[in-house]
Amino acid sequence: MVIDRQQSASAPLVSDDEAPVKHLHLKENSSIPSFLRHTGSFAITRVESSRGLADPITKVSNVPALLVSVSIKSVAVGDYRLWLDDKLVPTPYTPPFRSAVLDFDAQPTCLPGSAFDYVLFHVPRKGLADIAADLAVGPVETFKVSLEEEDLVLTQLTKSILPFIGRQHWIAPLTLDHLNLILGAHLLQKYAGRRTLPTVSVGGLGPWQKRRATELLSENLDGRVRLSQLAQECGLSVSHFARSFKASFGVSTHRWLVQLRIERSQDLLIRTRESLTDIAEQTGFSDQAAFTRTFHQVVGVSPGRWRRDHRR
């Protein structure tokens, strides 16, 4: 679920569990709460305004977490003020897609005085600790503060999801879980004082684990199953399961599920005369547009064209 991109931010914010990905598009007459709250889950929030804010906002989290902020637009010197632990921090000119990594413990407070557009990633520390433990890194007590950094990984990750933030039904829990793992591993490597993570040799899943994982994925073509559920069923931690699955199948669970959806849809396209809308629903896509877009990306032609070419 997402918040409609034109929703006024003066409306109550729903919890991250209800809307893990949302777009707050502030209109000229809208305001934002003085406290922008995040709950205990990994979440992505795009906050955009054409005018800036009149009053500062403080970003807070219900659990220990990191805040990763990526600017979409450039910010001129003096147009943005930032406080950490109640101390004003110098903010230079910021080009597009520069990033910041902050700890919510510092109660980051900002005042964008002109038009702005940011993507905020809320990354709970527990998830980072789980990844670190699974990689035998050991506990990470602190992460270095980073401001206005050119981080190519964060840039590409943000660019890849930016067109879809605010699009209804885009995100599925399984997709969000994979984003969390990718981002968490990067934060551990780059901002926890470790230039490279140790190489951990991971074998594939055992036969029964492969069977159980594929059964659950096949039963949840819409991707509503959580990565943690799959891992628990296989008796593994989340990150260990994700790496083991890829070692067994050559792709992530998300990519494997997409391929399964396409294969199921191809079978229906050949065997039945059902509409593209009905086939999209049966194979776990949110709507016909999402089905057509994904089918074209994977197969290279539209489902309608593929059906005409392959019907006997």
CSV table of C-alpha atoms in Angstrom, one decimal, residues 4-238:
chain,number,residue,atom,x,y,z
A,4,ASP,CA,-1.5,8.8,-3.0
A,5,ARG,CA,1.1,11.2,-4.2
A,6,GLN,CA,-1.2,14.2,-4.0
A,7,GLN,CA,-2.3,13.6,-0.4
A,8,SER,CA,-1.8,16.5,1.9
A,9,ALA,CA,0.8,15.8,4.5
A,10,SER,CA,-1.4,17.5,7.1
A,11,ALA,CA,-3.5,14.3,7.1
A,12,PRO,CA,-2.6,11.7,9.7
A,13,LEU,CA,0.4,9.6,8.7
A,14,VAL,CA,-0.4,5.9,8.6
A,15,SER,CA,2.0,3.4,10.2
A,16,ASP,CA,4.9,1.9,8.3
A,17,ASP,CA,3.3,-1.5,8.6
A,18,GLU,CA,0.3,-0.2,6.7
A,19,ALA,CA,2.3,1.8,4.1
A,20,PRO,CA,5.9,0.8,4.0
A,21,VAL,CA,6.4,2.9,0.8
A,22,LYS,CA,4.7,6.2,0.6
A,23,HIS,CA,4.9,9.6,-1.2
A,24,LEU,CA,4.1,12.8,0.7
A,25,HIS,CA,3.6,15.4,-1.9
A,26,LEU,CA,3.1,18.7,-0.1
A,27,LYS,CA,0.9,21.2,-1.9
A,28,GLU,CA,1.4,24.9,-1.5
A,29,ASN,CA,-1.1,25.1,1.4
A,30,SER,CA,-0.1,21.9,3.1
A,31,SER,CA,2.0,21.4,6.1
A,32,ILE,CA,3.9,18.5,7.7
A,33,PRO,CA,3.9,17.5,11.3
A,34,SER,CA,6.7,18.8,13.4
A,35,PHE,CA,7.7,15.2,14.1
A,36,LEU,CA,7.9,12.9,11.1
A,37,ARG,CA,7.5,9.5,12.8
A,38,HIS,CA,8.7,6.1,11.7
A,39,THR,CA,7.8,2.9,13.4
A,40,GLY,CA,9.7,-0.4,13.7
A,41,SER,CA,9.8,-1.5,10.1
A,42,PHE,CA,12.0,-0.9,7.1
A,43,ALA,CA,10.3,1.8,5.1
A,44,ILE,CA,10.7,4.2,2.1
A,45,THR,CA,9.2,7.6,2.1
A,46,ARG,CA,9.5,10.2,-0.6
A,47,VAL,CA,8.9,13.8,0.7
A,48,GLU,CA,8.4,16.5,-1.9
A,49,SER,CA,7.5,20.1,-1.8
A,50,SER,CA,7.3,22.9,-4.4
A,51,ARG,CA,7.9,25.7,-1.8
A,52,GLY,CA,9.8,24.5,1.2
A,53,LEU,CA,8.7,24.5,4.9
A,54,ALA,CA,8.0,27.3,7.3
A,55,ASP,CA,9.0,25.4,10.4
A,56,PRO,CA,11.6,22.7,11.1
A,57,ILE,CA,10.7,19.0,11.3
A,58,THR,CA,12.4,16.4,13.5
A,59,LYS,CA,12.6,12.9,12.2
A,60,VAL,CA,12.1,10.3,15.0
A,61,SER,CA,11.9,6.5,15.1
A,62,ASN,CA,10.2,4.1,17.5
A,63,VAL,CA,13.2,1.8,17.4
A,64,PRO,CA,16.9,2.3,17.0
A,65,ALA,CA,17.4,2.9,13.3
A,66,LEU,CA,19.4,4.7,10.6
A,67,LEU,CA,18.0,7.4,8.3
A,68,VAL,CA,19.3,7.3,4.8
A,69,SER,CA,18.4,10.4,2.8
A,70,VAL,CA,18.9,10.9,-0.9
A,71,SER,CA,18.2,14.3,-2.5
A,72,ILE,CA,16.5,14.1,-5.9
A,73,LYS,CA,16.9,17.8,-6.6
A,74,SER,CA,19.9,20.1,-6.0
A,75,VAL,CA,19.8,22.3,-2.9
A,76,ALA,CA,21.5,25.7,-2.9
A,77,VAL,CA,23.7,26.9,-0.1
A,78,GLY,CA,21.5,28.4,2.7
A,79,ASP,CA,18.3,26.7,1.4
A,80,TYR,CA,18.6,23.8,3.8
A,81,ARG,CA,19.5,23.7,7.5
A,82,LEU,CA,20.2,20.6,9.5
A,83,TRP,CA,20.6,20.0,13.3
A,84,LEU,CA,22.1,16.9,14.9
A,85,ASP,CA,21.8,16.7,18.7
A,86,ASP,CA,20.5,20.2,18.7
A,87,LYS,CA,23.6,21.5,17.0
A,88,LEU,CA,23.5,23.3,13.6
A,89,VAL,CA,25.5,21.4,11.0
A,90,PRO,CA,27.1,23.1,8.0
A,91,THR,CA,25.3,22.2,4.8
A,92,PRO,CA,27.0,23.1,1.5
A,93,TYR,CA,25.5,23.1,-2.0
A,94,THR,CA,24.0,19.7,-2.7
A,95,PRO,CA,23.9,18.3,-6.2
A,96,PRO,CA,21.1,15.8,-7.1
A,97,PHE,CA,21.4,12.3,-5.8
A,98,ARG,CA,23.8,13.1,-3.0
A,99,SER,CA,23.1,11.0,0.2
A,100,ALA,CA,23.2,11.3,3.9
A,101,VAL,CA,23.4,8.6,6.5
A,102,LEU,CA,22.3,9.6,10.0
A,103,ASP,CA,21.4,7.9,13.3
A,104,PHE,CA,18.0,8.6,14.6
A,105,ASP,CA,19.5,8.8,18.1
A,106,ALA,CA,20.8,12.2,17.0
A,107,GLN,CA,17.2,13.4,16.4
A,108,PRO,CA,17.9,14.9,13.0
A,109,THR,CA,16.0,18.1,12.5
A,110,CYS,CA,15.8,19.9,9.2
A,111,LEU,CA,14.4,23.0,7.7
A,112,PRO,CA,14.2,23.1,3.9
A,113,GLY,CA,13.5,26.7,3.0
A,114,SER,CA,12.8,26.2,-0.7
A,115,ALA,CA,11.5,23.5,-3.0
A,116,PHE,CA,12.8,20.0,-2.1
A,117,ASP,CA,12.5,16.4,-3.0
A,118,TYR,CA,14.0,13.6,-0.9
A,119,VAL,CA,13.7,9.8,-0.6
A,120,LEU,CA,14.1,8.6,3.0
A,121,PHE,CA,15.0,5.1,3.9
A,122,HIS,CA,14.2,4.0,7.5
A,123,VAL,CA,16.6,1.1,8.3
A,124,PRO,CA,16.1,-0.5,11.8
A,125,ARG,CA,19.3,-1.4,13.6
A,126,LYS,CA,18.0,-4.9,14.4
A,127,GLY,CA,17.9,-5.8,10.8
A,128,LEU,CA,21.5,-4.6,10.4
A,129,ALA,CA,22.6,-6.5,13.5
A,130,ASP,CA,21.0,-9.7,12.1
A,131,ILE,CA,22.9,-9.3,8.8
A,132,ALA,CA,26.2,-8.6,10.6
A,133,ALA,CA,25.7,-11.6,12.8
A,134,ASP,CA,25.0,-13.8,9.9
A,135,LEU,CA,28.1,-12.6,8.1
A,136,ALA,CA,30.2,-13.1,11.3
A,137,VAL,CA,31.1,-9.4,11.4
A,138,GLY,CA,30.2,-9.1,15.0
A,139,PRO,CA,28.1,-6.4,16.7
A,140,VAL,CA,28.3,-2.9,15.1
A,141,GLU,CA,27.8,-0.2,17.8
A,142,THR,CA,28.2,2.9,15.7
A,143,PHE,CA,27.9,4.0,12.1
A,144,LYS,CA,29.8,7.0,10.8
A,145,VAL,CA,27.7,10.1,10.0
A,146,SER,CA,27.8,10.9,6.3
A,147,LEU,CA,26.5,14.1,4.7
A,148,GLU,CA,26.2,15.1,1.1
A,149,GLU,CA,28.2,12.0,0.0
A,150,GLU,CA,28.3,10.7,-3.6
A,151,ASP,CA,27.4,7.1,-3.0
A,152,LEU,CA,26.8,5.3,-6.3
A,153,VAL,CA,25.1,2.3,-4.7
A,154,LEU,CA,22.5,4.5,-3.0
A,155,THR,CA,22.1,6.6,-6.2
A,156,GLN,CA,21.4,3.6,-8.4
A,157,LEU,CA,19.1,2.0,-5.8
A,158,THR,CA,17.1,5.2,-5.5
A,159,LYS,CA,16.9,5.8,-9.2
A,160,SER,CA,15.7,2.2,-9.7
A,161,ILE,CA,12.7,2.6,-7.4
A,162,LEU,CA,11.9,6.3,-7.9
A,163,PRO,CA,9.5,5.9,-10.8
A,164,PHE,CA,7.4,3.5,-8.8
A,165,ILE,CA,7.1,5.3,-5.4
A,166,GLY,CA,3.5,6.4,-5.2
A,167,ARG,CA,2.3,3.9,-7.7
A,168,GLN,CA,-0.5,1.9,-6.3
A,169,HIS,CA,0.2,-1.8,-5.4
A,170,TRP,CA,3.8,-1.5,-6.7
A,171,ILE,CA,5.6,-2.9,-3.6
A,172,ALA,CA,5.2,-6.4,-2.4
A,173,PRO,CA,6.6,-7.6,1.0
A,174,LEU,CA,9.1,-9.9,-0.7
A,175,THR,CA,10.4,-7.1,-2.9
A,176,LEU,CA,10.7,-4.8,0.1
A,177,ASP,CA,12.6,-7.5,2.1
A,178,HIS,CA,15.2,-7.8,-0.7
A,179,LEU,CA,15.7,-4.0,-0.8
A,180,ASN,CA,16.2,-4.1,2.9
A,181,LEU,CA,18.9,-6.8,2.6
A,182,ILE,CA,20.7,-5.0,-0.2
A,183,LEU,CA,20.7,-1.7,1.5
A,184,GLY,CA,21.7,-3.2,4.9
A,185,ALA,CA,24.7,-5.0,3.5
A,186,HIS,CA,25.9,-1.8,1.8
A,187,LEU,CA,25.5,0.2,5.0
A,188,LEU,CA,27.5,-2.3,6.9
A,189,GLN,CA,30.3,-2.3,4.4
A,190,LYS,CA,30.6,1.4,3.8
A,191,TYR,CA,29.4,3.1,6.9
A,192,ALA,CA,30.3,0.7,9.7
A,193,GLY,CA,34.0,1.3,9.3
A,194,ARG,CA,34.5,-1.9,7.3
A,195,ARG,CA,35.7,-1.4,3.7
A,196,THR,CA,34.8,-5.0,2.7
A,197,LEU,CA,32.6,-7.6,4.3
A,198,PRO,CA,34.2,-11.0,4.9
A,199,THR,CA,33.6,-13.6,2.2
A,200,VAL,CA,31.3,-16.2,3.6
A,201,SER,CA,31.1,-19.5,1.8
A,202,VAL,CA,27.4,-20.4,1.5
A,203,GLY,CA,26.2,-23.6,-0.1
A,204,GLY,CA,22.8,-24.0,-1.7
A,205,LEU,CA,19.6,-25.1,0.0
A,206,GLY,CA,19.1,-28.8,0.8
A,207,PRO,CA,16.5,-30.7,-1.2
A,208,TRP,CA,13.7,-30.4,1.4
A,209,GLN,CA,14.5,-26.7,1.8
A,210,LYS,CA,14.3,-26.1,-2.0
A,211,ARG,CA,11.1,-27.9,-2.1
A,212,ARG,CA,9.5,-26.0,0.8
A,213,ALA,CA,10.7,-22.6,-0.5
A,214,THR,CA,9.4,-23.2,-4.0
A,215,GLU,CA,6.1,-24.5,-2.6
A,216,LEU,CA,5.6,-21.3,-0.6
A,217,LEU,CA,6.6,-19.0,-3.4
A,218,SER,CA,4.2,-20.9,-5.8
A,219,GLU,CA,1.4,-20.5,-3.4
A,220,ASN,CA,2.0,-16.7,-3.1
A,221,LEU,CA,2.4,-15.5,-6.7
A,222,ASP,CA,1.6,-12.0,-5.7
A,223,GLY,CA,4.7,-11.8,-3.5
A,224,ARG,CA,2.8,-11.3,-0.3
A,225,VAL,CA,5.0,-13.9,1.5
A,226,ARG,CA,7.8,-12.5,3.7
A,227,LEU,CA,11.4,-13.4,3.3
A,228,SER,CA,11.4,-14.1,7.0
A,229,GLN,CA,8.6,-16.7,6.6
A,230,LEU,CA,10.6,-18.5,3.8
A,231,ALA,CA,13.7,-18.4,6.0
A,232,GLN,CA,11.9,-19.7,9.1
A,233,GLU,CA,10.4,-22.6,7.1
A,234,CYS,CA,13.9,-23.6,6.0
A,235,GLY,CA,15.4,-23.2,9.5
A,236,LEU,CA,17.8,-20.4,8.4
A,237,SER,CA,18.3,-16.7,9.1
A,238,VAL,CA,16.9,-14.3,6.5
